[in-house]
PDB file of C-alpha atoms in Angstrom:
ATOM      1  CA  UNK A   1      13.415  10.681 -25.371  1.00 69.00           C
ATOM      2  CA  UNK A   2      10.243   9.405 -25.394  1.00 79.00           C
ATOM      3  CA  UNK A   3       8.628  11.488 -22.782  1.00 83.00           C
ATOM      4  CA  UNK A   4       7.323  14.365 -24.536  1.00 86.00           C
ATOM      5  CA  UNK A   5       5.534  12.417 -27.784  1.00 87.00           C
ATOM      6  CA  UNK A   6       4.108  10.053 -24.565  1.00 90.00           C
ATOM      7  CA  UNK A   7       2.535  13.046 -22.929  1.00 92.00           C
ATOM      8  CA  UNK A   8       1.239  14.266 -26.253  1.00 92.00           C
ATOM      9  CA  UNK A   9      -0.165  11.108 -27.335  1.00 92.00           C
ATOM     10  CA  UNK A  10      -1.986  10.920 -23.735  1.00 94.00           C
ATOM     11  CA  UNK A  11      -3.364  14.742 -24.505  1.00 95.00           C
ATOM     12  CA  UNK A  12      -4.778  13.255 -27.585  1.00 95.00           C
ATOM     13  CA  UNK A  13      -6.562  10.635 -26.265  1.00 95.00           C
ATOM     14  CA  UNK A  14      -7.849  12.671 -23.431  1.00 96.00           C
ATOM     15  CA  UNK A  15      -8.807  15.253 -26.054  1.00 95.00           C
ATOM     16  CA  UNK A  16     -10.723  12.429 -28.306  1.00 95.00           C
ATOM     17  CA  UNK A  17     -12.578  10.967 -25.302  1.00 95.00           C
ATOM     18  CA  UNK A  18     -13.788  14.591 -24.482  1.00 96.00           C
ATOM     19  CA  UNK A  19     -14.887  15.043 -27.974  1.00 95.00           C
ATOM     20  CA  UNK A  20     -16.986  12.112 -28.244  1.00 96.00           C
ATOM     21  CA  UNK A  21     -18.582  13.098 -24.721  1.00 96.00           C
ATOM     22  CA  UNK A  22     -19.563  16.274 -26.825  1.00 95.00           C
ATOM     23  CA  UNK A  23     -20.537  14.367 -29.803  1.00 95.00           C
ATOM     24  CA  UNK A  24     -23.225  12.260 -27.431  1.00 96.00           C
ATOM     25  CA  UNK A  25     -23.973  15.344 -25.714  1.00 96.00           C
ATOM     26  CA  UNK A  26     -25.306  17.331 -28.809  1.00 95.00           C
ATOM     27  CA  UNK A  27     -26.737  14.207 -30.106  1.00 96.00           C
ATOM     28  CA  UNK A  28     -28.949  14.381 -26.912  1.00 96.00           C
ATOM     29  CA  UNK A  29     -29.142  17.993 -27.280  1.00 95.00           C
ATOM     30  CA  UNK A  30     -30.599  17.602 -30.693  1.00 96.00           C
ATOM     31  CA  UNK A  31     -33.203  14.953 -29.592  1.00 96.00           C
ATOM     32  CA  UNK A  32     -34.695  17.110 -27.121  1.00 96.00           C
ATOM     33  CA  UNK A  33     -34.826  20.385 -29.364  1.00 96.00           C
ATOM     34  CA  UNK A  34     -36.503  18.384 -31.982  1.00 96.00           C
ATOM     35  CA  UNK A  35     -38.928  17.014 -29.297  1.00 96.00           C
ATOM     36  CA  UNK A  36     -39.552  21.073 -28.025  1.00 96.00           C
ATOM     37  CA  UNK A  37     -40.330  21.935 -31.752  1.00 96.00           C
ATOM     38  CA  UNK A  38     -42.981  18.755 -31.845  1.00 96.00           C
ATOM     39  CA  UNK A  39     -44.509  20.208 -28.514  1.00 96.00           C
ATOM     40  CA  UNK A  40     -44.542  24.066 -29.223  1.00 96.00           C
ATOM     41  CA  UNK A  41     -46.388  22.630 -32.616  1.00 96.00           C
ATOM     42  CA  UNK A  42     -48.987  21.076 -30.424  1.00 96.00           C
ATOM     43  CA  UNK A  43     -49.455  23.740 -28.278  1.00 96.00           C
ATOM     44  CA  UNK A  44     -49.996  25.807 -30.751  1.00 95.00           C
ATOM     45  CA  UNK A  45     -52.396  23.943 -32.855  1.00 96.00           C
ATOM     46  CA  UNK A  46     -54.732  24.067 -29.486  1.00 96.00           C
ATOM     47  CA  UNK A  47     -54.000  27.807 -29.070  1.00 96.00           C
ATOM     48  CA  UNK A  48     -55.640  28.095 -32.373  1.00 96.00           C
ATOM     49  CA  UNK A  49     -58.486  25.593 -32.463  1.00 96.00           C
ATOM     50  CA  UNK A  50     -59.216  27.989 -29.004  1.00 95.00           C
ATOM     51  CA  UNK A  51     -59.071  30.730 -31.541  1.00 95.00           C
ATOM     52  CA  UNK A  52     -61.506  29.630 -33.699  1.00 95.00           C
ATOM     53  CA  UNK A  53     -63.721  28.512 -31.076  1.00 95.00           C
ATOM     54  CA  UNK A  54     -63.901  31.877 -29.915  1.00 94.00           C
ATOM     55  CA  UNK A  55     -64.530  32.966 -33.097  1.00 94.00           C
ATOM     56  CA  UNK A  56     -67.513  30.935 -33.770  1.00 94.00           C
ATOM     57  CA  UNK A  57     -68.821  32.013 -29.569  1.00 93.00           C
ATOM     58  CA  UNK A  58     -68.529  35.508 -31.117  1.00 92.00           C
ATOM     59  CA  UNK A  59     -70.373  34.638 -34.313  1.00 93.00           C
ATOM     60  CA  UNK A  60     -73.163  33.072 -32.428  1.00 91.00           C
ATOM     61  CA  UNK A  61     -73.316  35.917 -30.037  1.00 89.00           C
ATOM     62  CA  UNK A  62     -72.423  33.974 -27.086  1.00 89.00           C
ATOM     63  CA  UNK A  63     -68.623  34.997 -26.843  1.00 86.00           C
ATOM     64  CA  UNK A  64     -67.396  38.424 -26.217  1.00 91.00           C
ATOM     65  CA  UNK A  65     -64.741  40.633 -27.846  1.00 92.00           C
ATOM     66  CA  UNK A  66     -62.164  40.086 -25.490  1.00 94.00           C
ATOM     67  CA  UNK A  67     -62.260  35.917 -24.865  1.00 94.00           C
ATOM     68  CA  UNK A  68     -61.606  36.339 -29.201  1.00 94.00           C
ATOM     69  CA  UNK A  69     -58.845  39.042 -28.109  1.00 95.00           C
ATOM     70  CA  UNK A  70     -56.800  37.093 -25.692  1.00 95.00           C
ATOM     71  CA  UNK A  71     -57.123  33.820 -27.676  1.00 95.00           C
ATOM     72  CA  UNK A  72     -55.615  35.284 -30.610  1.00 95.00           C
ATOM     73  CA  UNK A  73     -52.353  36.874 -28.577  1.00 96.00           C
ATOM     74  CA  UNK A  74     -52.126  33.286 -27.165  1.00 96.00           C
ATOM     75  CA  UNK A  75     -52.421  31.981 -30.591  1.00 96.00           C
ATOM     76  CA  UNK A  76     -49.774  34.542 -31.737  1.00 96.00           C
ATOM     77  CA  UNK A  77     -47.221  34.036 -28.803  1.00 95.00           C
ATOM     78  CA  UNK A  78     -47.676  29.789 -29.498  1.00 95.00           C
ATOM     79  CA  UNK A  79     -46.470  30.898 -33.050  1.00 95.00           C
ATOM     80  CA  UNK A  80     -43.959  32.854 -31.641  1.00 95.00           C
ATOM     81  CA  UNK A  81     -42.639  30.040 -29.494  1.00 95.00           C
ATOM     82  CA  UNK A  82     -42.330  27.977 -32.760  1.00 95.00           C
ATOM     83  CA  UNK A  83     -40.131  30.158 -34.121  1.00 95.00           C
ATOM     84  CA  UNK A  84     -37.458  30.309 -31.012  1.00 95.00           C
ATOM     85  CA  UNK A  85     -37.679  26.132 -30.966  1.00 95.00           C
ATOM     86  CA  UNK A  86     -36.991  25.960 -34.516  1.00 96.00           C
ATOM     87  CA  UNK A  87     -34.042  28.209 -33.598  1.00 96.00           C
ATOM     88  CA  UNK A  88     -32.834  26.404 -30.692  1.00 95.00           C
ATOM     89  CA  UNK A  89     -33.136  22.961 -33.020  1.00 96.00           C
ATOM     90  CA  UNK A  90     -31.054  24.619 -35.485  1.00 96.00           C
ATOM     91  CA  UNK A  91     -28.767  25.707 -32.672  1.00 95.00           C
ATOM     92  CA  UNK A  92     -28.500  21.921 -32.025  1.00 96.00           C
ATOM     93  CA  UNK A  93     -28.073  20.923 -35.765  1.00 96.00           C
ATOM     94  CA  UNK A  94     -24.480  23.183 -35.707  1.00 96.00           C
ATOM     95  CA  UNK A  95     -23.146  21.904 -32.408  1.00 95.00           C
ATOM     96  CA  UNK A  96     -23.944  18.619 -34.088  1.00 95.00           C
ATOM     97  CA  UNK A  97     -21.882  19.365 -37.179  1.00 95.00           C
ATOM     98  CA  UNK A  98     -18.994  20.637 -35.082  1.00 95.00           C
ATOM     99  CA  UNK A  99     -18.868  18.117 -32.767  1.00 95.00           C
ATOM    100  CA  UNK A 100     -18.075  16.052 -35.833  1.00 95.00           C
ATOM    101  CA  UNK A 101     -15.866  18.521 -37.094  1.00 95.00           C
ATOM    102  CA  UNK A 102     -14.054  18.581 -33.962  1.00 95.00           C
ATOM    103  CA  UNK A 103     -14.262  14.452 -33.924  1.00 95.00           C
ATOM    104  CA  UNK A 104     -12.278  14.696 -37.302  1.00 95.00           C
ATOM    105  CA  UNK A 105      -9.576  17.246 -36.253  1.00 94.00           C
ATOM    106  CA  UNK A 106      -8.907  15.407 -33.015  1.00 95.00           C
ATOM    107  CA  UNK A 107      -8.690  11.903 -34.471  1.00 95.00           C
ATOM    108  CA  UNK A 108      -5.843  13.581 -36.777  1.00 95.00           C
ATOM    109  CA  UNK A 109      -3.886  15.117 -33.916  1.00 94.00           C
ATOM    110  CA  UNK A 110      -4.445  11.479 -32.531  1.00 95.00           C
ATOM    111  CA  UNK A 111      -2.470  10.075 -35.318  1.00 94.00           C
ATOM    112  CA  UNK A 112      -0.074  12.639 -35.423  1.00 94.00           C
ATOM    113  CA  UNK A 113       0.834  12.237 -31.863  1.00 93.00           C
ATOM    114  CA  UNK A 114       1.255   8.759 -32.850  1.00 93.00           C
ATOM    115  CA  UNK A 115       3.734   8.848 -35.441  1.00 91.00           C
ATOM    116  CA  UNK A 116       5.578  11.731 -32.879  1.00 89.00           C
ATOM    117  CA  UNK A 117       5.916   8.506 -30.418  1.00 89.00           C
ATOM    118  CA  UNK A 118       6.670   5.926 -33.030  1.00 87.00           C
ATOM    119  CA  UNK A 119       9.510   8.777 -34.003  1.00 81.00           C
ATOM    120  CA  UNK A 120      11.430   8.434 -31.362  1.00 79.00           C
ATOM    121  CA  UNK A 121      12.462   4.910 -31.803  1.00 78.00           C
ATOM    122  CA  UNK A 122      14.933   3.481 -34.607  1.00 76.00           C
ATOM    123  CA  UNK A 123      15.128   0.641 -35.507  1.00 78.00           C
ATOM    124  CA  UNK A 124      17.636  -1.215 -37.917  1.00 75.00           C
ATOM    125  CA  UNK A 125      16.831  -3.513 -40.455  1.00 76.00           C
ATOM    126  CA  UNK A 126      18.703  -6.814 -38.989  1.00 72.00           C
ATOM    127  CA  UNK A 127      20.418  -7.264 -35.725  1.00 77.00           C
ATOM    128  CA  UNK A 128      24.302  -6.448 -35.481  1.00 79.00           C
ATOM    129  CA  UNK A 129      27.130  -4.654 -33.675  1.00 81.00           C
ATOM    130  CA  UNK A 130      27.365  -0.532 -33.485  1.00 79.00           C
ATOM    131  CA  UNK A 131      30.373   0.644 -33.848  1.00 81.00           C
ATOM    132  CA  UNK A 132      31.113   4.486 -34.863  1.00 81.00           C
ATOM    133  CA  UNK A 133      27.841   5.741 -32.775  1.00 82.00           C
ATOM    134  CA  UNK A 134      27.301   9.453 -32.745  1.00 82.00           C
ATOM    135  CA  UNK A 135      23.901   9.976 -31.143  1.00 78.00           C
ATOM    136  CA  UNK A 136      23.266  10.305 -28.127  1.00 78.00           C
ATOM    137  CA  UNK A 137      20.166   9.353 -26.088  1.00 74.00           C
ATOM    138  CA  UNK A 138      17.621  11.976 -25.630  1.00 71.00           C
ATOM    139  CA  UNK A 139      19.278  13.757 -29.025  1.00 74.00           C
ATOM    140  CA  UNK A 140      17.233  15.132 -31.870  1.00 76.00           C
ATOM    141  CA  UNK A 141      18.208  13.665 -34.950  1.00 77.00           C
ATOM    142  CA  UNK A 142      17.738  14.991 -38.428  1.00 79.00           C
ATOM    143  CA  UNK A 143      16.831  13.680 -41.712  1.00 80.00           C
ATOM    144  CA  UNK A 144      19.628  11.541 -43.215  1.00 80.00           C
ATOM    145  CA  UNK A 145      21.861  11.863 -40.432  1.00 81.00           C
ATOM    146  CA  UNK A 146      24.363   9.186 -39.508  1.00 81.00           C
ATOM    147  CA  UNK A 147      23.966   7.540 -36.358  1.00 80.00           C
ATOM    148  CA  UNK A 148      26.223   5.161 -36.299  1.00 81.00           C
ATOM    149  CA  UNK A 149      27.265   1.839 -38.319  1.00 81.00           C
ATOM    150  CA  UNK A 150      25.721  -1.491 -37.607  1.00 80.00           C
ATOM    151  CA  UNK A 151      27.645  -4.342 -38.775  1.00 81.00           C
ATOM    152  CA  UNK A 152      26.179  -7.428 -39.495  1.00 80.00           C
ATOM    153  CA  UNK A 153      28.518 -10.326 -37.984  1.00 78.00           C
ATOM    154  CA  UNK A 154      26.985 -13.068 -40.311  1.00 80.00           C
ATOM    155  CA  UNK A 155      28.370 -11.084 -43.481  1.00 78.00           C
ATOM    156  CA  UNK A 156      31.564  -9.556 -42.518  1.00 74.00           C
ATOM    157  CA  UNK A 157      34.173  -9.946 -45.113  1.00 77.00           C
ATOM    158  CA  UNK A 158      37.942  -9.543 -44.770  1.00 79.00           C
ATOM    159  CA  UNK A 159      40.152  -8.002 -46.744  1.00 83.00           C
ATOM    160  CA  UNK A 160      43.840  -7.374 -46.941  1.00 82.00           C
ATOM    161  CA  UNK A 161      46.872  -6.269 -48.872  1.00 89.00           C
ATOM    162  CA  UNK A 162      49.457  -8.722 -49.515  1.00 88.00           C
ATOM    163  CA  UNK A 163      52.732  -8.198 -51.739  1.00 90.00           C
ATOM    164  CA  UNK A 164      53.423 -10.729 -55.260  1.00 89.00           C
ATOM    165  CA  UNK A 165      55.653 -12.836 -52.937  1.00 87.00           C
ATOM    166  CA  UNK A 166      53.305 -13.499 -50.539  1.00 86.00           C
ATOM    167  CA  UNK A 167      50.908 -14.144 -52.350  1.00 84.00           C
ATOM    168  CA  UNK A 168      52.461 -16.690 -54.067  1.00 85.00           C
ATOM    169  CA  UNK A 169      53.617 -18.211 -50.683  1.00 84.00           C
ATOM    170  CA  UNK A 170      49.688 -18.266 -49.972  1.00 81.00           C
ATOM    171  CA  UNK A 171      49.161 -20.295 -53.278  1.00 83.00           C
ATOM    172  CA  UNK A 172      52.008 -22.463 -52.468  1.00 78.00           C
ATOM    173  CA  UNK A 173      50.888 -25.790 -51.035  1.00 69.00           C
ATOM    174  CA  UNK A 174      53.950 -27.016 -49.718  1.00 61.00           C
ATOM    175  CA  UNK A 175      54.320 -23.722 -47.779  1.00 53.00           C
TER     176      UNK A 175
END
């Protein structure tokens, strides 16, 4: 019966198509961690030239303690934010690598479930009679189990027992 290696065959696919939604989905994820790390690296390169800017106010005599103060913490928490992107981009590297992970497992339950469909169909060999069947539909056959015997009506032979006499009867042309 059929049925059940259908139904699992249509769970594969459904399972496939949802794993390449979350392949494209951490692809995307991936391009926009990669673009955070790019902007917390530009932010922070302008938290710093306002560090040193202060700096140099201070050095001059024009900027105060606390202007120097406040740009270094923002300096500090740009770094800061570097470090958490880089994290979340690294986040988005693994779900990457097991989205294709997953990719790879479902494409073998995919083929599995196929040969569990193509399973439950024999065919013979050649086209004949069946005679002596055993099986019955919906049955679960084992390995090297007899289902039945197909006869091939192209090849049959015939074959007989006859006694000396009759035989010699048979060769007998005048008979």
């Amino acid at each position: 019966n059929p049925v059940d290696a259908q139904a699992a065959l249509d769970v594969a696919r459904a399972d496939q198509s949802e794993a390449e939604a979350e392949a494209r989905d951490a692809a995307r994820a991936l391009t926009l961690a990669e673009a955070d790390v790019a902007a917390a690296q530009q932010q922070s390169d302008l938290r710093a030239q306002a560090l040193t800017r202060q700096e140099d106010l201070r050095a001059r005599g024009v900027g105060t303690e606390a202007a120097v103060e406040t740009a270094a913490l923002a300096a500090a928490s740009a770094e800061q934010s570097i470090l958490s992107r880089r994290q979340a981009l690294a986040s988005a590297q693994t779900r990457i690598d097991q989205s294709a992970l997953r990719l790879d497992r479902v494409a073998i339950a995919l083929a599995d479930a196929e040969r569990g469909l193509a399973d439950t169909e024999i065919r013979a060999e050649f086209a004949g009679v069946l005679s002596d069947v055993t099986v019955v539909q919906g049955g679960l056959v084992a390995n090297n189990e007899r289902l039945g015997s197909l006869i091939d009506p192209t090849a049959l032979e015939v074959a007989f027992r006859v006694s000396t006499p009759q035989y010699a009867r048979l060769l007998d042309d005048g008979s």
